[in-house]
PDB file of C-alpha atoms and ligand atoms in Angstrom:
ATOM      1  CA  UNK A   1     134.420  46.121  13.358  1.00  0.00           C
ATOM      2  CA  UNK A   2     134.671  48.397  15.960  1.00  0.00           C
ATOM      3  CA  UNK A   3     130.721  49.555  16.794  1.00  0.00           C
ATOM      4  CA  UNK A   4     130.251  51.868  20.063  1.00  0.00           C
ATOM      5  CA  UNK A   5     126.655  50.096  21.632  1.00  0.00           C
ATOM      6  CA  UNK A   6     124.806  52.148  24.391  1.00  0.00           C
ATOM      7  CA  UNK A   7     122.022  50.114  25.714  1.00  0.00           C
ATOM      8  CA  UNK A   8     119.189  51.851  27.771  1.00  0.00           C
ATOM      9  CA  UNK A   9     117.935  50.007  30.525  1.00  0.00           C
ATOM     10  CA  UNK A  10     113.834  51.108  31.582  1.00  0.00           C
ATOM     11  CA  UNK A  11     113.366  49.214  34.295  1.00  0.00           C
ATOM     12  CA  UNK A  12     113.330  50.326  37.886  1.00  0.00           C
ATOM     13  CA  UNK A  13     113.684  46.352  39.408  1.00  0.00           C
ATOM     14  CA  UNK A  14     116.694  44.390  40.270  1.00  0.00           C
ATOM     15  CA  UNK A  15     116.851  41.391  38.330  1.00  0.00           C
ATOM     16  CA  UNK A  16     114.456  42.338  35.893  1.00  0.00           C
ATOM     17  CA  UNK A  17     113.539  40.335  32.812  1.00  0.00           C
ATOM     18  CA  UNK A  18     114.205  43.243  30.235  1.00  0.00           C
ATOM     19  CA  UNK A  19     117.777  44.020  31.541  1.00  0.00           C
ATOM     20  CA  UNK A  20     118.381  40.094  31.549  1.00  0.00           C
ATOM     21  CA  UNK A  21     117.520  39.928  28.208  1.00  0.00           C
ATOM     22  CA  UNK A  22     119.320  43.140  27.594  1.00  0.00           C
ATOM     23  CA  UNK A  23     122.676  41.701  29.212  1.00  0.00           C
ATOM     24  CA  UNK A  24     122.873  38.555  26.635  1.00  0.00           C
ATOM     25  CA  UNK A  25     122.538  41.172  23.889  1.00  0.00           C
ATOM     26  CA  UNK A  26     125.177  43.225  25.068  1.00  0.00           C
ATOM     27  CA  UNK A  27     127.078  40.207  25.952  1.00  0.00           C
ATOM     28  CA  UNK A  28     127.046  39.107  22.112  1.00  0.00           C
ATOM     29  CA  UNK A  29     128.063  42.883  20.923  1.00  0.00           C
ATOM     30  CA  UNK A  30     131.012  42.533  23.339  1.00  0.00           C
ATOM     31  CA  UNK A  31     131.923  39.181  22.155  1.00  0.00           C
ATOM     32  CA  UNK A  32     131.255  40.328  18.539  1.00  0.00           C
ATOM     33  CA  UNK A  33     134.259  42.954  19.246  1.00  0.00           C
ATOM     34  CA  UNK A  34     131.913  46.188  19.949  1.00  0.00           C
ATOM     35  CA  UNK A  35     132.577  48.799  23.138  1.00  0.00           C
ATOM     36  CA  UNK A  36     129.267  48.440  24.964  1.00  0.00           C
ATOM     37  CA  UNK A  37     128.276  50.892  28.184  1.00  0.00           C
ATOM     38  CA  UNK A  38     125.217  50.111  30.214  1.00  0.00           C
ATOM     39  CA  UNK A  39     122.792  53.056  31.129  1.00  0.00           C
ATOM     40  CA  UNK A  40     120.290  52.369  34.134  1.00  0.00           C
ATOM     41  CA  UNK A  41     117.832  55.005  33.295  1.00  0.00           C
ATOM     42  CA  UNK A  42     116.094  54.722  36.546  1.00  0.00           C
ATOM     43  CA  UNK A  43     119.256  55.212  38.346  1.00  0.00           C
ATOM     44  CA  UNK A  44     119.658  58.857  37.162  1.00  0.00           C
ATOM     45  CA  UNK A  45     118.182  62.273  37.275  1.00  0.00           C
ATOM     46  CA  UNK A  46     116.340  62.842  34.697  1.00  0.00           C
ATOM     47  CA  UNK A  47     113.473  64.927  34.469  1.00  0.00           C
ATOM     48  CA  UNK A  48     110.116  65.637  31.885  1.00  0.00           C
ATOM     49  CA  UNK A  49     110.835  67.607  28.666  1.00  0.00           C
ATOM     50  CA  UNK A  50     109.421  70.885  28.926  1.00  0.00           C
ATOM     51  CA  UNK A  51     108.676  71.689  25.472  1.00  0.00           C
ATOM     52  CA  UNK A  52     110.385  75.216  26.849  1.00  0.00           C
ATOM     53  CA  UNK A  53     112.106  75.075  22.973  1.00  0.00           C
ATOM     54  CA  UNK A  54     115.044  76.322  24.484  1.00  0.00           C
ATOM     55  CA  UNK A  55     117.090  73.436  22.615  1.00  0.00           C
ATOM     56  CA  UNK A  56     116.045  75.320  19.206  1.00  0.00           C
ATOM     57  CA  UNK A  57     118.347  78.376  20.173  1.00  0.00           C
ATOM     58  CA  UNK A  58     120.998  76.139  21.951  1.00  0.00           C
ATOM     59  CA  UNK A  59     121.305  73.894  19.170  1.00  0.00           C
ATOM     60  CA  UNK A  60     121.189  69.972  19.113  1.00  0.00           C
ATOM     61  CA  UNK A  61     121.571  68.309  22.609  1.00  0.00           C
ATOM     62  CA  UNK A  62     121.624  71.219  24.331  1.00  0.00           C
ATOM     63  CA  UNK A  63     118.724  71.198  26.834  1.00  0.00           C
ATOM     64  CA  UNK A  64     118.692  74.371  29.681  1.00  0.00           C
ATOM     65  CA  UNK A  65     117.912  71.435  32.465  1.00  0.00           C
ATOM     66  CA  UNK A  66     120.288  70.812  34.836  1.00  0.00           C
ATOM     67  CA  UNK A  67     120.525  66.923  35.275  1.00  0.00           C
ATOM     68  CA  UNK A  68     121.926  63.964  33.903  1.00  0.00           C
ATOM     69  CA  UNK A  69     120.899  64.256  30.827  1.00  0.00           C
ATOM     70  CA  UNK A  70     124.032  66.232  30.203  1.00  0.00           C
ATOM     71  CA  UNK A  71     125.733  63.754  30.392  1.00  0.00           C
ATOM     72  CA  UNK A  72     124.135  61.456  27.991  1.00  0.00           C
ATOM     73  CA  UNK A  73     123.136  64.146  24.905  1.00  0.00           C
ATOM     74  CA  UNK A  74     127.012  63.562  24.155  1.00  0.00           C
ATOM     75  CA  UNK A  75     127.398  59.493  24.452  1.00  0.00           C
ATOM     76  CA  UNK A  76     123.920  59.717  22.592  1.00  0.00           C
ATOM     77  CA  UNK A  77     125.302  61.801  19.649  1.00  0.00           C
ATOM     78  CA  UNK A  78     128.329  59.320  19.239  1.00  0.00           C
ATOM     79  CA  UNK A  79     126.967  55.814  19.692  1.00  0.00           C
ATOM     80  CA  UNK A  80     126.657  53.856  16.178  1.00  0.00           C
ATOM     81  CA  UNK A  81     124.133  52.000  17.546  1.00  0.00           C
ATOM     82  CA  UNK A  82     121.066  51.994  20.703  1.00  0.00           C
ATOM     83  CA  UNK A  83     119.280  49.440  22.576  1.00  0.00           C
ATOM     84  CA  UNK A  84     116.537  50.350  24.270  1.00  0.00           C
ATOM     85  CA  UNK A  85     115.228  47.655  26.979  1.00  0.00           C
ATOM     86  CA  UNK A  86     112.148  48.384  29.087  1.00  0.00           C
ATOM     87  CA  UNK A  87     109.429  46.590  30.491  1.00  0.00           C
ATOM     88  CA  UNK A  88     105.500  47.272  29.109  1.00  0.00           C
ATOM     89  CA  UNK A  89     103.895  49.244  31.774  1.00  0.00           C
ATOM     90  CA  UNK A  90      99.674  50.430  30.943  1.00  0.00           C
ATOM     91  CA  UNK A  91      99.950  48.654  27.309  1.00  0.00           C
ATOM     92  CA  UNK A  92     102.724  51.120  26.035  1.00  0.00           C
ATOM     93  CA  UNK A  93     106.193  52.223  26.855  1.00  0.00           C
ATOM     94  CA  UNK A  94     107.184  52.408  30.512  1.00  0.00           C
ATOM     95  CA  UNK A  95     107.405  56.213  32.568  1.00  0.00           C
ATOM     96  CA  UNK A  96     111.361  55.684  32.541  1.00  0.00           C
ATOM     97  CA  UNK A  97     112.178  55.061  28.915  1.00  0.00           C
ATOM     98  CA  UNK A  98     109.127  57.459  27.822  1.00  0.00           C
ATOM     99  CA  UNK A  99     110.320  60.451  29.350  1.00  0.00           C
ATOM    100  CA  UNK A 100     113.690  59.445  27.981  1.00  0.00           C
ATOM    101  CA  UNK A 101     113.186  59.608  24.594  1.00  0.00           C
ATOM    102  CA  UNK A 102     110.892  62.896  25.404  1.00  0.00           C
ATOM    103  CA  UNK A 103     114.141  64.229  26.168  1.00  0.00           C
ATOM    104  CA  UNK A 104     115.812  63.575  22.903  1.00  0.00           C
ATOM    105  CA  UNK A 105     113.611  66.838  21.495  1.00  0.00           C
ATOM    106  CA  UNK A 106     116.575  68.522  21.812  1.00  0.00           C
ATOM    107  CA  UNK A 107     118.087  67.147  18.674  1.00  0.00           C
ATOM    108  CA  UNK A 108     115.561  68.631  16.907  1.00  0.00           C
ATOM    109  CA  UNK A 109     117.509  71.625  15.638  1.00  0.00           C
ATOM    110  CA  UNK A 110     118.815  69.895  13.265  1.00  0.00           C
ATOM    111  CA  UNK A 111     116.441  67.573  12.058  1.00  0.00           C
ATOM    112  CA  UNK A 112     117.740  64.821  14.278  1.00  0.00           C
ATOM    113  CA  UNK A 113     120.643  64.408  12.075  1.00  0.00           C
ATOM    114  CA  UNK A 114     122.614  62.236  14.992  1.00  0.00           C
ATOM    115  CA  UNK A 115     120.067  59.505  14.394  1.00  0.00           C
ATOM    116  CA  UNK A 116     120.414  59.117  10.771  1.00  0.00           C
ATOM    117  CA  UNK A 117     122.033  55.865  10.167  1.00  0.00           C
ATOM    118  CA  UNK A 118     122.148  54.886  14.151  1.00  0.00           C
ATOM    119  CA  UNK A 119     120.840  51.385  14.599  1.00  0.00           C
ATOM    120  CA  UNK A 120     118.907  50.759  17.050  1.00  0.00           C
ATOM    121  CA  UNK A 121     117.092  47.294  18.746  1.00  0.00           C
ATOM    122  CA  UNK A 122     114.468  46.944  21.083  1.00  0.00           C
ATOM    123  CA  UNK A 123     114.035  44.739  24.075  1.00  0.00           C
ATOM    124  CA  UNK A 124     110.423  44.410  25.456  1.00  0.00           C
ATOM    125  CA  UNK A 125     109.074  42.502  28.246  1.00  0.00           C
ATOM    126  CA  UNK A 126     105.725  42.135  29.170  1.00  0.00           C
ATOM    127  CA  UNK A 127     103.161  39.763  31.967  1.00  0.00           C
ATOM    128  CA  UNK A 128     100.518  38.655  29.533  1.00  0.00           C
ATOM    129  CA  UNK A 129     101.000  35.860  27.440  1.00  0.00           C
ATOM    130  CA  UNK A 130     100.213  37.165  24.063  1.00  0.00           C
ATOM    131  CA  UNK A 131     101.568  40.610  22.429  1.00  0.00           C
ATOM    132  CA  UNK A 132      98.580  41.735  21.330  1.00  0.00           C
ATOM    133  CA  UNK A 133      97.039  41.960  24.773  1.00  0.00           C
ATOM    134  CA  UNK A 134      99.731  42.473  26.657  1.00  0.00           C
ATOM    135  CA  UNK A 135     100.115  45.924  24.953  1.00  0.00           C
ATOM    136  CA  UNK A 136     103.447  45.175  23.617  1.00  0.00           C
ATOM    137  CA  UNK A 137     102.171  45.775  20.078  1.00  0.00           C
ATOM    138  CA  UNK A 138     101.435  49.520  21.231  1.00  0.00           C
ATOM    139  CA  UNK A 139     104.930  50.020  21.896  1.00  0.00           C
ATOM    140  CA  UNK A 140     106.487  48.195  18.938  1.00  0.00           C
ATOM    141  CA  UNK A 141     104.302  50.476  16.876  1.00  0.00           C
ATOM    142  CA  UNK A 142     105.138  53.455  18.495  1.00  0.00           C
ATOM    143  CA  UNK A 143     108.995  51.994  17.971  1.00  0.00           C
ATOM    144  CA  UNK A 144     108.374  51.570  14.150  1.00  0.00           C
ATOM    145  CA  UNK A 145     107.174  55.512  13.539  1.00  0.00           C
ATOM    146  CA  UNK A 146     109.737  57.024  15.965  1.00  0.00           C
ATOM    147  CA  UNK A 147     112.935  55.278  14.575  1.00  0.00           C
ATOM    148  CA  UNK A 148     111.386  56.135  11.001  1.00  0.00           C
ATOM    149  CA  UNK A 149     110.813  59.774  11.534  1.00  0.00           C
ATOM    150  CA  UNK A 150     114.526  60.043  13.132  1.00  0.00           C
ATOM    151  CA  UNK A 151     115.681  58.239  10.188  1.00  0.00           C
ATOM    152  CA  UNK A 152     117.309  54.999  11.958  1.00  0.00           C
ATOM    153  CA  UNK A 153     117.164  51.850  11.371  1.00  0.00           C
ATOM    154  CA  UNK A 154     115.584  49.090  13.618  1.00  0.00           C
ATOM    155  CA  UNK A 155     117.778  45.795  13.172  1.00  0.00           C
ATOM    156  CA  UNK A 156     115.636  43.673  15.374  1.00  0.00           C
ATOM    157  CA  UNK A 157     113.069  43.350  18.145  1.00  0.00           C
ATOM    158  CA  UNK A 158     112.968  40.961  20.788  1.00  0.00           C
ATOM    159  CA  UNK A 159     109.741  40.763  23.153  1.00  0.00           C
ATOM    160  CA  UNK A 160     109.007  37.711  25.704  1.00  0.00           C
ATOM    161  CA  UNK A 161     106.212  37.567  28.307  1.00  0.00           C
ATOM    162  CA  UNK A 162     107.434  37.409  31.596  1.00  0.00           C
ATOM    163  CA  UNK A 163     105.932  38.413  34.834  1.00  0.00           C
ATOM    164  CA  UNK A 164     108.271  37.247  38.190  1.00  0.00           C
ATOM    165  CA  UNK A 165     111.456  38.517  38.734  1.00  0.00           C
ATOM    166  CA  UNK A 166     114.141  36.675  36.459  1.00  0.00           C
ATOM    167  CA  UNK A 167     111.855  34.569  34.663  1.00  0.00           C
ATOM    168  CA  UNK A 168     112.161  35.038  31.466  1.00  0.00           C
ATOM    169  CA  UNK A 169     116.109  33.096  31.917  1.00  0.00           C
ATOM    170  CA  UNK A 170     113.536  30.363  31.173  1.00  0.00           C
ATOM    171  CA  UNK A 171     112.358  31.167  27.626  1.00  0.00           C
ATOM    172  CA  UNK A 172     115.089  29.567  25.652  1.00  0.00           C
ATOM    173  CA  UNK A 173     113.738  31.096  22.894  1.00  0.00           C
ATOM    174  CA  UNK A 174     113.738  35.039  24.089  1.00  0.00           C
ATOM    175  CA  UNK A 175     117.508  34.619  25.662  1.00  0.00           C
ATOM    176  CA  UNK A 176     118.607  33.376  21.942  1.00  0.00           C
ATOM    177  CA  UNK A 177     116.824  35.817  20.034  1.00  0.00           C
ATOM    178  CA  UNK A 178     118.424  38.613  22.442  1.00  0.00           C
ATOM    179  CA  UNK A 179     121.848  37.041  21.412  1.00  0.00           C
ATOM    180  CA  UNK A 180     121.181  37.543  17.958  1.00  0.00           C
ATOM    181  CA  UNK A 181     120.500  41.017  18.315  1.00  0.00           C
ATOM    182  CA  UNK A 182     123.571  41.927  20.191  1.00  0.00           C
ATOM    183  CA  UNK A 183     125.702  40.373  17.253  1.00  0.00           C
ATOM    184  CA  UNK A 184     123.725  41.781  14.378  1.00  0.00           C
ATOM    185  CA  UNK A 185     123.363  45.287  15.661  1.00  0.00           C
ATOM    186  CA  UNK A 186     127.652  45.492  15.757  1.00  0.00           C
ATOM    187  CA  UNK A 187     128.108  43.886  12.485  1.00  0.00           C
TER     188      UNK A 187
HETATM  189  C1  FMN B 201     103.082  49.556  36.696  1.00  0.00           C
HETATM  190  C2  FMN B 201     103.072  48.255  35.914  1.00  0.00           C
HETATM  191  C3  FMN B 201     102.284  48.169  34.780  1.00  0.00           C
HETATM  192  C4  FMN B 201     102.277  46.998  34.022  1.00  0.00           C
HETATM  193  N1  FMN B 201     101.509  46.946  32.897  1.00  0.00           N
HETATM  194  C5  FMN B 201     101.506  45.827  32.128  1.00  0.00           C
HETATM  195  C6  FMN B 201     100.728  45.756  30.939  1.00  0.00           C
HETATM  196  O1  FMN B 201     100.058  46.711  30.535  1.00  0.00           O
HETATM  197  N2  FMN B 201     100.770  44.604  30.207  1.00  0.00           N
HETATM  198  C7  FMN B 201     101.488  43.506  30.616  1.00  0.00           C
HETATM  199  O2  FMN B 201     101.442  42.472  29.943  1.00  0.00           O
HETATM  200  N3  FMN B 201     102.269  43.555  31.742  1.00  0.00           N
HETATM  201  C8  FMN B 201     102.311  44.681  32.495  1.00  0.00           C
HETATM  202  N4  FMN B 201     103.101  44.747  33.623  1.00  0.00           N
HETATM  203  C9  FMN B 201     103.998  43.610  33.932  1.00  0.00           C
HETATM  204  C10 FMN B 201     105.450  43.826  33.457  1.00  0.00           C
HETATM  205  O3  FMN B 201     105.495  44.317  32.130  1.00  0.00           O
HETATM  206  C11 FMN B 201     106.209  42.485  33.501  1.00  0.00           C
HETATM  207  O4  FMN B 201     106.274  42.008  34.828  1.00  0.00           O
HETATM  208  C12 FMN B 201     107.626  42.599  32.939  1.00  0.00           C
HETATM  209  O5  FMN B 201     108.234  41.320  32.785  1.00  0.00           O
HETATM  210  C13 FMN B 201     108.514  43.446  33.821  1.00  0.00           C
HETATM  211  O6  FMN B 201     109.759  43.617  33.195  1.00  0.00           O
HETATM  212  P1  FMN B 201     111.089  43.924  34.063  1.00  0.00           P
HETATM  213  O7  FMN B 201     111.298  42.685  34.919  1.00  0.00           O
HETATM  214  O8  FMN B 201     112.145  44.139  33.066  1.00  0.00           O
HETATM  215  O9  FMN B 201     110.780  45.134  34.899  1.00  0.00           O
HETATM  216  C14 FMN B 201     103.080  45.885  34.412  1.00  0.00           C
HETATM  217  C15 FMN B 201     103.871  45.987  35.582  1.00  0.00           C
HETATM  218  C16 FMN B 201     103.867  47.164  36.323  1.00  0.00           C
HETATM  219  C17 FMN B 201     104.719  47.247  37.574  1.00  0.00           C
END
């Protein structure tokens, strides 16, 4: 098994509870034998899609902005498999990994066909205690329609309330369940 795992970090904080739980995961891929590279989305450039449809004469992954997107459209395209970790910010995704995945319009021109048989797991974090209220749900929705209309499959979701820095290297429970995912989204 030789899987190539990009994992997409959301949150803007140094040791934050999503990229914790996001490090164990990629920690298991590693272990499991996969290449894993780290993306800090809030360490980049990356600017709002534009919806200037540009992309649809380009062709897929070919956006007219200049920023560091360009970089990623490519590693994107290749990568058998995604994790995208991100903290719940207004009951939904947060700015950083919403404008993200805004950006990945520019596959459209051909039906998203770089997705098809990507996995892909999701890391969620989130203050309140329960799902539901926190607004985690929202965004595990939202998950569940986009990775079905790109045609990928979502091999697991781990979400653990958390609110201070680092906390959630307390929940036993969340820093297994993170584990899991990084060895069953490489196998
Ligand atoms: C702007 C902002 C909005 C937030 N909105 C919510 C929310 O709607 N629901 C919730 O339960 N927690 C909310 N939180 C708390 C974070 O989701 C929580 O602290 C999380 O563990 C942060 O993850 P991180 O450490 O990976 O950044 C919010 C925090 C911020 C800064």
């Amino acid at each position: 098994m030789n899987r190539h795992l990009l994992v997409f970090l959301g949150s803007p904080r140094k040791d934050s509870n999503s990229t914790i739980l996001a490090m164990e995961a990629a920690k298991a891929a590693e272990k499991a034998g996969a290449s894993v590279e780290i993306i800090h989305l809030a360490e980049l450039n990356l600017n709002p899609c534009l919806a200037c449809e540009s992309c649809r004469d380009k062709g897929p992954g070919e956006c007219i902005q200049e920023d560091d997107m360009k970089e990623i459209y490519p590693k994107l395209k290749e990568a058998e498999a995604i994790i995208l970790a991100h903290p719940v910010y207004w009951f939904s995704l947060n700015a950083q990994i919403k404008l993200f995945i805004d950006r990945w319009y520019a596959f459209g021109g051909d039906d998203y066909a770089c997705f098809k048989d990507k996995k892909v797991g999701i890391i969620l974090t989130y203050a309140d205690r329960d799902v539901f209220t926190s607004g985690g749900v929202n965004a595990l929705r939202a998950y569940q329609d986009i990775f079905n209309y790109l045609g990928a499959e979502i091999v697991g979701m781990v979400y653990a309330s958390a609110s201070e820095k680092g906390e959630v290297k307390h929940d036993p429970y969340a820093m297994e369940e993170a584990i899991k995912l990084g060895q069953k989204i490489v196998s």
